[in-house]
Amino acid sequence: RSTKQAMQCNAMQCNESSSATCRTHDKKHHAKNSHESAKEKEDAASPMNNESAANATSANQSRRIITYHNTSYIPYHISFQSEQTETTSASNMPLSASTSLAGLTIRLHIDKGKDLVAKDKNWRGKKTTSDPFIRIYVDGVKVGYTRTIKKTVDPVWDQTLEFNFSADQVMKIVRNNKPIELKIFDKDVLSFSDPMGTVEIPLDLRSSEALWYSVGSGKGTSRCDNATGELLVAAEIKAIKYLELQPGLKHQLEKPNLRFGIAWDTKLDGGWRGGKDLDVACVAVQNDGTVDLRQCVYYANLRSSDGSMQHSGDCLSGRSHGDNEQISVNLQCLPTRVVALYFVLSVASPDETLASVAGTEIRVIDASTGIGISRYQQNDWNDGTEYTSAYMIRAHREPTDGRWYLRAMDGGDELAHDFGTIIPQIKAYTRDIVPSMPLDPHGRLAIMRKEGCSIRIKDYVRRFPSNISFGLSWDFTPQPRPIAVNDEDIQEVEDDPNGAGERGIDGDDGDKGEEEEPLPMDLDASVICLDRNHELVEVISKRKLESECFAIRHGGDEVDGTKTGDDEQIRIFLYELNPSIKELIFVVNSFNGQPLDSVQAASCRIVSAGDDQKEIATYKIENNHDLSGRTAFLLASLYNPSDDDEEGWCLRILSDAADGTVAEDNVGDAQQYLERNPFVEAPELPELTDELLEGCTMPPEPKPLDEDPEIVFLGGVM
């Protein structure tokens, strides 16, 4: 544990304002000299010049976390921002080459200097002395500086400085491989500090022995052409390595605030390259054997209902550098009924498998410090299996002591393209925590959103339903409605610096005038019925509540989305349908003409309308950027590709934005879409049985896991 305490940053204490100014300055340290002058004045007033502050070593000192660019840093941590143009692209390297380090500590003992260049003149006008201090740069970013030694060219600092860098920072530091720079300056209070030269210390240093380093001329604004002398410096550059997880290995999660970073590389012609759309989900299993979708986070539900988990958003291609998708979890805020979290990776494209993925990785990071904890890599998916979804890791609450543990998993499913389809298997894996967890072979639920995804209805029900219900729900979103006024109601206000905003209609106070009337969001669910040749049969909507064969029945119009449960429902009796109807297109329209991207928490679902009320598929409309400015949406298609099988009905997602306030406006859109994208038969899922689910067990733990992180010289892993 003393090793972990040594990783605390013991020196270079900055207050919040000086740290933020330091970051801003380092971004512009190649700019004009006026920036340098402003920084010199700040350095003179900063507590960094105080010897006791620079040598503070209390590991238990209270620390305040600052959120900066979506990453948490301790004030003395410096933000290394991602650059848009990288000289070396991480996508050209395997995952293990760029993310093997969990953190970095640089400890510098700056002892003394000798024969440094003189910058200050004596009373005779001859340069005989200087007031040297040193600024320390890592990866071109200033991270701290020493105190100033007055009137000498042989200064003695005898000062120790230590810096910690997060997992994301060390990734960039190692990739750029720039030496540590000690830039020496002569302190001038009333003018610019004069550069005295630069010492460079390579990152691959494998010894902490004190060495004499020659002072070079340096570059840019810190260049000194007549630099002389040497510095005696002991540099210890050590990296923290991740705990490497293997299937079955388990270790305790001591940190409650975690960030799970998931990255993947796809292969093309033997090279490393991005381009595959993979989805990461965190599935929360409760102690009663249920999976609450409101508590799960994935591409269509970025935040859990209680805020304890958050998803970074959908990444539609492979890794450029760093993580593709991230999931933040606060274990302390999770409801006590949640006993396990499963991290599942799925291939979104219906015709792709994980065989085209060269490597995947999930990193566990302490979100409060940015230091990595553990990681799990799967570098070869082309082992004869054709997985479309894979289990990565599981975090679970131990029933005996309530502590959280992490275990790596292996295996997956060869047909599921979403986590809902493998919910029965996920629940079966949880039986080592909750032995009474019931097996549910018919517990599949299709989590649908991506265009082209299709399922067979019979694969998600215990027995094929005689009728199903399509339900649409949304939340009311108030929108300001302009209030019409007559010209004579508006009084002119002369010489009013605030304009008409100071006085309202009829001379009333503008702030106390008539409130604007909210414009309700009125969504309408409809069904466009087509035959085998995509010719229109009829449209069922709020204008026509029943089909000619009485097999399709609309539940009526809901105008504002305030109803509990489904706001609008359409029931379909499959066995009683007109034989000429072969495809039903579900359409959502904004009757008031408001764009659909302003809708909050909109979703639709397909439910078996029999006795069990089994939910078959669900689809969330929010977080879909294609709906920006559009007023109609072709959601899904219910179709039967077979003339002989009455139970051959399939459901596929269309996810096609259009325009129109009523469904009749979108008949042509539906026909054109189907001409471009003819239906295909959905893949047949194997029938699940209790015997198959009995085989879903966690891999055995082969050996105890060493909980202490490995500390190595950075030069040994570069």
XYZ file of C-alpha atoms in Angstrom, residues 158-713:
556
model
C 17.920 20.521 -3.600
C 14.230 20.331 -4.531
C 12.062 17.266 -5.228
C 9.066 17.497 -7.530
C 6.635 14.664 -8.297
C 3.891 14.513 -10.923
C 1.154 11.948 -11.569
C -0.467 11.414 -14.966
C -3.679 9.553 -15.736
C -4.117 6.583 -18.054
C -5.358 8.803 -20.894
C -2.490 11.260 -20.402
C 0.225 8.612 -20.364
C -1.167 7.173 -23.604
C -0.476 10.481 -25.339
C 2.872 11.013 -23.590
C 4.190 7.626 -24.706
C 2.804 8.029 -28.213
C 4.522 11.385 -28.748
C 7.706 10.271 -26.898
C 8.979 13.795 -26.242
C 11.770 14.206 -23.655
C 11.184 15.943 -20.341
C 12.379 19.529 -20.694
C 13.918 21.575 -17.873
C 13.928 25.142 -19.161
C 16.151 27.471 -17.159
C 15.275 31.169 -16.895
C 16.765 34.219 -15.234
C 14.061 35.796 -13.090
C 13.306 39.417 -13.959
C 10.476 41.040 -12.041
C 10.063 44.147 -14.188
C 10.663 42.598 -17.604
C 10.710 39.274 -19.428
C 12.604 36.427 -17.785
C 15.641 35.652 -19.919
C 16.135 32.074 -21.190
C 19.345 30.411 -19.978
C 19.106 27.104 -21.841
C 17.333 23.756 -21.692
C 18.121 20.298 -20.328
C 16.381 17.307 -21.941
C 15.786 14.035 -20.072
C 14.634 11.065 -22.196
C 11.485 9.184 -21.171
C 13.170 5.793 -21.557
C 15.525 6.465 -18.659
C 15.913 3.228 -16.693
C 17.745 4.507 -13.642
C 16.981 6.963 -10.848
C 20.676 7.787 -10.338
C 21.622 11.476 -10.208
C 23.367 12.512 -13.428
C 24.955 15.672 -14.786
C 23.101 16.928 -17.868
C 24.582 19.504 -20.219
C 22.557 22.645 -20.787
C 21.590 23.048 -24.449
C 20.384 26.101 -26.314
C 16.712 25.006 -26.477
C 14.089 25.981 -29.042
C 11.520 28.667 -29.781
C 10.970 31.473 -27.311
C 13.113 29.703 -24.680
C 16.175 29.475 -26.940
C 19.494 30.736 -25.538
C 22.353 30.751 -28.045
C 25.086 31.213 -25.414
C 23.812 28.601 -22.944
C 26.477 27.035 -20.721
C 26.807 24.760 -17.713
C 25.233 21.604 -16.340
C 22.415 20.459 -14.042
C 22.624 17.615 -11.524
C 19.247 15.873 -11.662
C 17.926 12.508 -10.453
C 14.913 11.453 -12.539
C 12.684 8.502 -11.698
C 10.154 7.797 -14.462
C 7.905 4.903 -13.520
C 4.674 3.582 -15.017
C 1.769 1.743 -13.426
C 0.643 -1.284 -15.406
C -2.931 -2.509 -15.551
C -4.013 -5.603 -13.717
C -4.500 -7.993 -16.628
C -7.781 -9.894 -16.353
C -8.295 -13.384 -17.695
C -11.588 -15.320 -17.917
C -12.619 -16.291 -14.425
C -10.180 -14.004 -12.599
C -11.840 -11.861 -9.967
C -10.714 -8.859 -7.978
C -12.374 -6.419 -5.637
C -13.425 -2.977 -6.862
C -12.200 -0.679 -4.100
C -13.033 2.548 -5.932
C -16.750 3.382 -6.171
C -16.605 5.922 -9.012
C -15.509 4.072 -12.130
C -15.186 4.629 -15.851
C -15.287 1.646 -18.188
C -13.587 2.443 -21.488
C -14.233 0.100 -24.410
C -12.137 0.123 -27.588
C -11.985 -2.087 -30.634
C -9.943 -2.422 -33.809
C -11.228 -3.942 -37.003
C -9.045 -5.598 -39.569
C -9.009 -4.991 -43.284
C -6.527 -6.775 -45.565
C -4.402 -7.666 -42.577
C -4.094 -4.107 -41.296
C -5.485 -2.230 -38.328
C -8.320 0.003 -39.290
C -11.633 1.280 -37.957
C -15.020 1.224 -39.632
C -17.304 -1.268 -37.858
C -20.363 -0.227 -35.893
C -20.275 -2.022 -32.564
C -22.500 -1.289 -29.575
C -21.616 -1.537 -25.900
C -24.307 -1.939 -23.258
C -24.307 -2.241 -19.487
C -27.126 -4.562 -18.402
C -28.326 -4.290 -14.796
C -29.734 -7.480 -13.259
C -31.880 -7.160 -10.137
C -32.162 -9.557 -7.211
C -35.670 -10.634 -8.251
C -34.418 -11.946 -11.589
C -35.607 -9.039 -13.730
C -33.772 -6.672 -16.040
C -35.079 -3.112 -15.798
C -34.382 -1.357 -19.101
C -34.593 2.028 -17.379
C -31.562 1.041 -15.315
C -29.555 -0.221 -18.327
C -27.447 2.111 -20.454
C -26.798 1.670 -24.159
C -26.834 3.690 -27.407
C -30.539 4.601 -27.088
C -30.647 5.123 -23.319
C -27.577 7.127 -22.372
C -28.487 7.672 -18.724
C -30.003 5.296 -16.204
C -33.212 6.337 -14.490
C -31.444 7.128 -11.201
C -28.364 8.726 -12.783
C -25.922 6.180 -11.375
C -24.761 5.117 -14.861
C -24.107 7.105 -18.012
C -23.168 6.110 -21.571
C -20.920 8.330 -23.706
C -22.962 7.773 -26.883
C -22.880 5.638 -29.987
C -19.604 5.290 -31.900
C -20.275 4.295 -35.492
C -16.738 3.242 -36.433
C -13.566 1.756 -35.020
C -10.978 3.350 -32.772
C -9.060 6.455 -33.821
C -7.277 6.583 -30.488
C -8.377 5.890 -26.957
C -11.812 4.521 -26.137
C -14.632 4.190 -28.638
C -17.370 4.220 -26.028
C -17.338 4.817 -22.289
C -19.718 3.936 -19.479
C -19.468 5.728 -16.135
C -20.753 3.901 -13.060
C -21.085 5.112 -9.483
C -21.402 1.920 -7.462
C -22.459 3.778 -4.314
C -25.478 5.259 -6.087
C -26.758 2.009 -7.576
C -30.001 0.736 -6.027
C -29.451 -2.115 -3.581
C -31.710 -4.330 -5.687
C -29.095 -4.292 -8.504
C -26.790 -7.274 -7.959
C -24.848 -7.466 -11.226
C -23.747 -5.351 -14.186
C -22.909 -7.112 -17.459
C -20.896 -5.338 -20.158
C -21.937 -6.718 -23.544
C -20.486 -5.951 -26.984
C -22.744 -6.424 -30.037
C -22.290 -5.994 -33.787
C -24.939 -3.599 -35.080
C -24.757 -4.588 -38.745
C -26.998 -7.622 -39.429
C -24.540 -9.186 -41.891
C -21.386 -8.773 -39.771
C -19.798 -10.778 -36.962
C -16.982 -10.224 -34.491
C -14.694 -12.242 -36.791
C -13.962 -8.948 -38.573
C -12.761 -7.421 -35.289
C -9.038 -7.722 -34.682
C -9.094 -6.876 -31.005
C -11.287 -5.568 -28.205
C -10.392 -4.089 -24.862
C -12.239 -2.864 -21.795
C -10.378 -0.692 -19.275
C -11.512 0.005 -15.728
C -10.396 3.444 -14.541
C -10.752 5.269 -11.245
C -12.817 8.234 -12.449
C -11.718 10.459 -9.547
C -8.012 10.330 -10.459
C -7.921 8.957 -14.016
C -5.534 6.172 -12.917
C -6.258 2.799 -14.512
C -7.142 -0.230 -12.387
C -7.508 -3.248 -14.661
C -8.183 -4.217 -18.231
C -9.378 -7.191 -20.245
C -8.265 -7.827 -23.818
C -9.631 -10.226 -26.390
C -7.263 -10.038 -29.350
C -8.533 -12.727 -31.680
C -12.181 -13.344 -32.453
C -11.457 -15.477 -35.520
C -11.279 -18.761 -33.613
C -13.931 -20.625 -35.583
C -16.912 -18.991 -33.866
C -19.064 -16.342 -35.493
C -20.192 -14.337 -32.491
C -22.452 -11.354 -33.086
C -22.638 -10.507 -29.362
C -20.046 -11.212 -26.693
C -19.835 -11.033 -22.928
C -16.879 -8.935 -21.761
C -16.868 -8.499 -17.979
C -19.241 -8.602 -15.047
C -19.285 -6.448 -11.934
C -21.317 -7.989 -9.143
C -22.260 -7.300 -5.548
C -21.130 -10.128 -3.276
C -24.133 -11.297 -1.226
C -21.998 -12.105 1.830
C -20.261 -8.760 2.394
C -21.952 -6.381 -0.080
C -18.638 -5.519 -1.766
C -18.305 -5.203 -5.517
C -16.080 -7.548 -7.522
C -15.062 -7.710 -11.158
C -14.806 -10.879 -13.242
C -13.786 -11.358 -16.846
C -16.015 -13.490 -19.070
C -15.756 -15.282 -22.382
C -18.208 -16.605 -24.932
C -21.120 -15.021 -26.694
C -24.013 -15.581 -29.098
C -23.859 -16.202 -32.839
C -27.183 -14.612 -33.845
C -28.066 -11.857 -31.355
C -27.307 -8.302 -32.443
C -28.563 -6.700 -29.223
C -28.293 -7.398 -25.509
C -32.048 -7.939 -25.104
C -31.947 -11.124 -27.129
C -29.460 -12.704 -24.684
C -31.237 -11.623 -21.477
C -32.120 -15.277 -20.635
C -28.425 -16.204 -20.790
C -27.396 -13.146 -18.751
C -29.857 -14.065 -16.023
C -28.588 -17.652 -16.059
C -25.013 -16.451 -15.506
C -26.203 -14.635 -12.365
C -27.173 -17.822 -10.529
C -23.774 -17.961 -8.772
C -24.807 -14.760 -6.971
C -28.548 -15.432 -6.686
C -29.038 -19.226 -6.704
C -32.805 -18.769 -6.797
C -32.617 -16.833 -10.069
C -35.313 -18.393 -12.294
C -34.428 -19.673 -15.743
C -36.542 -18.007 -18.414
C -36.042 -19.483 -21.905
C -38.755 -17.172 -23.295
C -37.409 -13.971 -21.747
C -35.918 -12.538 -24.936
C -36.648 -8.894 -25.720
C -35.571 -7.305 -29.003
C -33.820 -3.959 -28.384
C -34.299 -2.380 -31.789
C -33.088 0.837 -33.307
C -30.583 0.304 -36.093
C -31.914 0.302 -39.647
C -32.088 -3.147 -41.215
C -32.424 -5.051 -37.959
C -35.163 -7.701 -38.183
C -36.571 -10.425 -35.928
C -39.095 -13.240 -36.128
C -42.021 -12.761 -33.743
C -42.159 -16.467 -32.823
C -38.564 -16.361 -31.465
C -39.548 -13.922 -28.712
C -42.747 -15.493 -27.359
C -43.695 -18.701 -25.576
C -46.422 -19.359 -28.140
C -47.370 -17.380 -31.193
C -49.953 -14.694 -30.254
C -53.277 -14.385 -31.995
C -53.011 -10.608 -31.743
C -50.324 -8.063 -30.934
C -50.396 -4.439 -29.829
C -48.279 -1.596 -31.175
C -47.874 1.075 -28.483
C -46.445 4.589 -28.836
C -45.522 6.799 -25.882
C -43.819 10.167 -25.508
C -43.316 12.936 -22.979
C -44.953 16.337 -23.274
C -42.480 18.976 -24.511
C -43.713 22.576 -24.048
C -42.902 24.832 -26.961
C -43.528 28.599 -27.021
C -46.365 29.661 -29.279
C -46.226 33.161 -30.782
C -49.066 35.397 -29.577
C -50.816 37.400 -32.282
C -51.293 41.085 -31.440
C -52.772 44.042 -33.268
C -50.597 46.910 -34.388
C -52.555 49.380 -32.271
C -51.858 47.332 -29.140
C -48.130 48.010 -29.385
C -47.045 51.380 -28.036
C -43.808 52.949 -29.181
C -41.198 53.655 -26.560
C -38.899 56.516 -27.502
C -35.375 56.880 -26.169
C -35.643 53.541 -24.414
C -32.195 51.903 -24.321
C -33.764 48.520 -23.655
C -36.183 48.706 -26.570
C -39.686 47.244 -26.451
C -38.530 44.607 -24.001
C -38.875 47.133 -21.168
C -42.596 47.749 -21.849
C -45.003 45.145 -23.049
C -48.381 45.151 -24.720
C -50.604 48.093 -23.720
C -47.750 49.645 -21.795
C -47.538 46.811 -19.216
C -44.255 45.682 -17.771
C -42.724 43.302 -20.340
C -41.667 40.881 -17.603
C -45.210 40.709 -16.227
C -47.120 40.552 -19.463
C -49.302 37.745 -20.713
C -47.578 34.363 -20.563
C -47.039 32.521 -23.812
C -49.290 29.574 -24.392
C -47.394 26.276 -24.625
C -47.777 24.405 -27.871
C -48.492 20.707 -27.128
C -46.669 17.956 -28.969
C -49.309 15.847 -30.706
C -47.883 12.633 -32.142
C -50.032 10.215 -34.112
C -49.400 6.519 -34.637
C -50.737 4.993 -37.861
C -50.441 1.868 -39.990
C -50.003 1.868 -43.761
C -51.223 -1.487 -45.145
C -49.598 -2.708 -48.376
C -49.945 -5.817 -50.506
C -47.216 -8.050 -51.919
C -46.472 -5.519 -54.689
C -46.343 -2.589 -52.218
C -49.644 -1.238 -53.457
C -51.787 0.593 -50.898
C -54.640 -1.358 -49.326
C -55.702 1.109 -46.622
C -54.427 3.415 -43.873
C -55.488 2.987 -40.245
C -55.108 6.123 -38.154
C -57.078 8.452 -35.897
C -59.107 9.344 -39.015
C -60.044 5.702 -39.600
C -59.940 3.651 -36.415
C -60.718 0.212 -37.909
C -59.682 -1.673 -41.018
C -62.199 -3.053 -43.489
C -61.599 -6.570 -42.124
C -61.836 -5.329 -38.504
C -58.457 -6.986 -37.782
C -56.639 -3.681 -37.183
C -58.073 -1.417 -34.483
C -56.769 2.005 -33.461
C -57.257 2.981 -29.809
C -57.896 6.658 -30.491
C -55.980 9.935 -30.482
C -53.852 11.264 -27.612
C -52.927 14.914 -28.135
C -50.263 15.779 -25.563
C -48.432 12.671 -24.330
C -49.592 12.984 -20.695
C -51.294 9.606 -20.558
C -49.763 6.910 -18.340
C -48.242 3.981 -20.285
C -48.768 3.878 -24.046
C -50.213 7.141 -25.343
C -51.606 5.501 -28.478
C -52.188 1.821 -29.258
C -52.999 -0.147 -32.384
C -54.111 -3.754 -31.977
C -53.623 -6.241 -34.820
C -55.379 -9.614 -34.986
C -52.933 -11.510 -37.194
C -55.139 -14.507 -38.016
C -58.026 -12.256 -39.121
C -56.084 -9.980 -41.463
C -57.165 -9.466 -45.037
C -55.055 -12.024 -46.994
C -53.993 -9.322 -49.418
C -52.212 -7.375 -46.617
C -48.615 -8.592 -46.561
C -46.832 -5.638 -44.956
C -47.814 -3.136 -42.293
C -45.734 0.043 -42.009
C -45.880 1.796 -38.632
C -45.633 5.559 -39.009
C -45.354 8.407 -36.485
C -46.410 11.916 -37.496
C -46.199 15.248 -35.740
C -49.706 16.555 -36.302
C -48.793 20.131 -35.279
C -45.817 20.167 -37.613
C -43.228 20.349 -34.822
C -39.933 18.591 -35.586
C -39.627 15.154 -34.057
C -36.162 15.851 -32.624
C -37.846 17.985 -29.945
C -39.734 14.966 -28.611
C -38.601 13.763 -25.190
C -38.450 10.096 -24.148
C -40.427 8.815 -27.132
C -40.592 5.070 -27.625
C -42.698 2.365 -29.183
C -43.093 -1.313 -28.443
C -44.673 -4.492 -29.724
C -46.550 -6.474 -27.076
C -48.252 -9.838 -27.215
C -51.835 -8.884 -26.443
C -52.739 -12.291 -25.001
C -52.926 -13.284 -21.368
C -49.192 -12.950 -20.671
C -48.809 -9.416 -22.134
C -45.258 -10.361 -23.167
C -43.194 -7.468 -24.500
C -41.642 -8.616 -27.774
C -39.658 -5.627 -29.016
C -38.914 -2.076 -27.917
C -37.592 0.896 -29.839
C -36.484 4.309 -28.553
C -36.879 7.265 -30.882
C -34.780 9.813 -28.958
C -31.068 10.386 -29.656
C -31.743 9.964 -33.381
C -30.108 12.884 -35.190
C -31.774 11.987 -38.515
C -35.037 13.421 -37.151
C -33.701 16.974 -36.984
C -36.299 19.223 -38.630
C -38.426 16.276 -39.838
C -42.107 15.720 -39.032
C -42.656 12.058 -39.966
C -40.892 8.841 -39.201
C -41.247 5.381 -40.743
C -40.514 3.266 -37.693
C -40.941 -0.380 -38.458
C -42.439 -2.935 -40.779
C -44.452 -6.004 -39.773
C -44.376 -8.416 -42.706
C -44.849 -12.064 -43.580
C -42.549 -13.274 -46.381
C -44.339 -16.622 -46.546
C -47.743 -17.328 -48.076
C -48.033 -20.665 -46.285
C -46.855 -19.923 -42.742
C -49.391 -17.950 -40.733
C -46.797 -17.668 -37.954
C -44.025 -16.386 -40.209
C -44.516 -12.731 -39.276
C -41.316 -10.707 -38.900
C -40.529 -7.242 -37.607
C -37.808 -5.031 -38.972
C -36.716 -1.492 -38.213
C -36.920 1.050 -41.039
C -35.747 4.167 -39.151
C -36.462 6.430 -42.117
C -37.174 10.126 -41.522
C -39.696 11.895 -43.755
C -42.116 14.829 -43.749
C -45.868 14.846 -43.290
C -48.436 15.646 -40.625
C -50.697 12.660 -41.407
C -49.893 9.107 -42.457
C -51.489 9.556 -45.889
C -48.628 11.969 -46.686
C -46.122 9.144 -46.305
C -47.610 6.364 -48.418
C -45.264 7.226 -51.264
C -42.292 7.412 -48.865
C -43.071 3.907 -47.599
C -43.418 2.472 -51.103
C -40.144 4.056 -52.256
C -38.303 2.783 -49.195
C -39.483 -0.776 -49.792
C -38.487 -0.584 -53.441
C -34.977 0.409 -52.378
C -34.848 -2.059 -49.488
C -36.880 -5.206 -50.217
C -37.658 -7.318 -47.177
C -35.508 -10.284 -46.304
C -36.291 -13.223 -44.088
C -35.150 -12.646 -40.525
C -32.618 -15.090 -39.066
C -34.120 -17.962 -37.122
C -33.017 -18.089 -33.502
C -32.561 -21.512 -31.891
C -35.092 -22.450 -29.289
C -33.836 -21.924 -25.762
C -34.393 -24.638 -23.167
C -33.655 -24.988 -19.488
C -30.909 -27.465 -20.377
C -29.146 -24.932 -22.597
C -29.389 -22.210 -19.955
C -28.015 -24.579 -17.320
C -24.757 -24.456 -19.261
C -24.439 -20.686 -18.811
C -22.041 -20.602 -15.867
C -19.227 -18.225 -15.001
C -15.765 -19.554 -15.885
C -13.916 -20.938 -12.860
C -11.318 -18.784 -11.138
C -7.975 -20.470 -11.924
C -5.833 -18.609 -9.384
C -5.950 -15.643 -6.991
C -5.293 -12.297 -8.621
C -2.433 -10.125 -7.362
C -4.214 -6.947 -6.294
C -1.081 -4.735 -6.206
C -0.347 -2.901 -9.484
C 3.007 -3.525 -11.110
C 5.341 -0.505 -11.031
C 8.048 -0.467 -13.713
C 10.465 1.973 -15.271
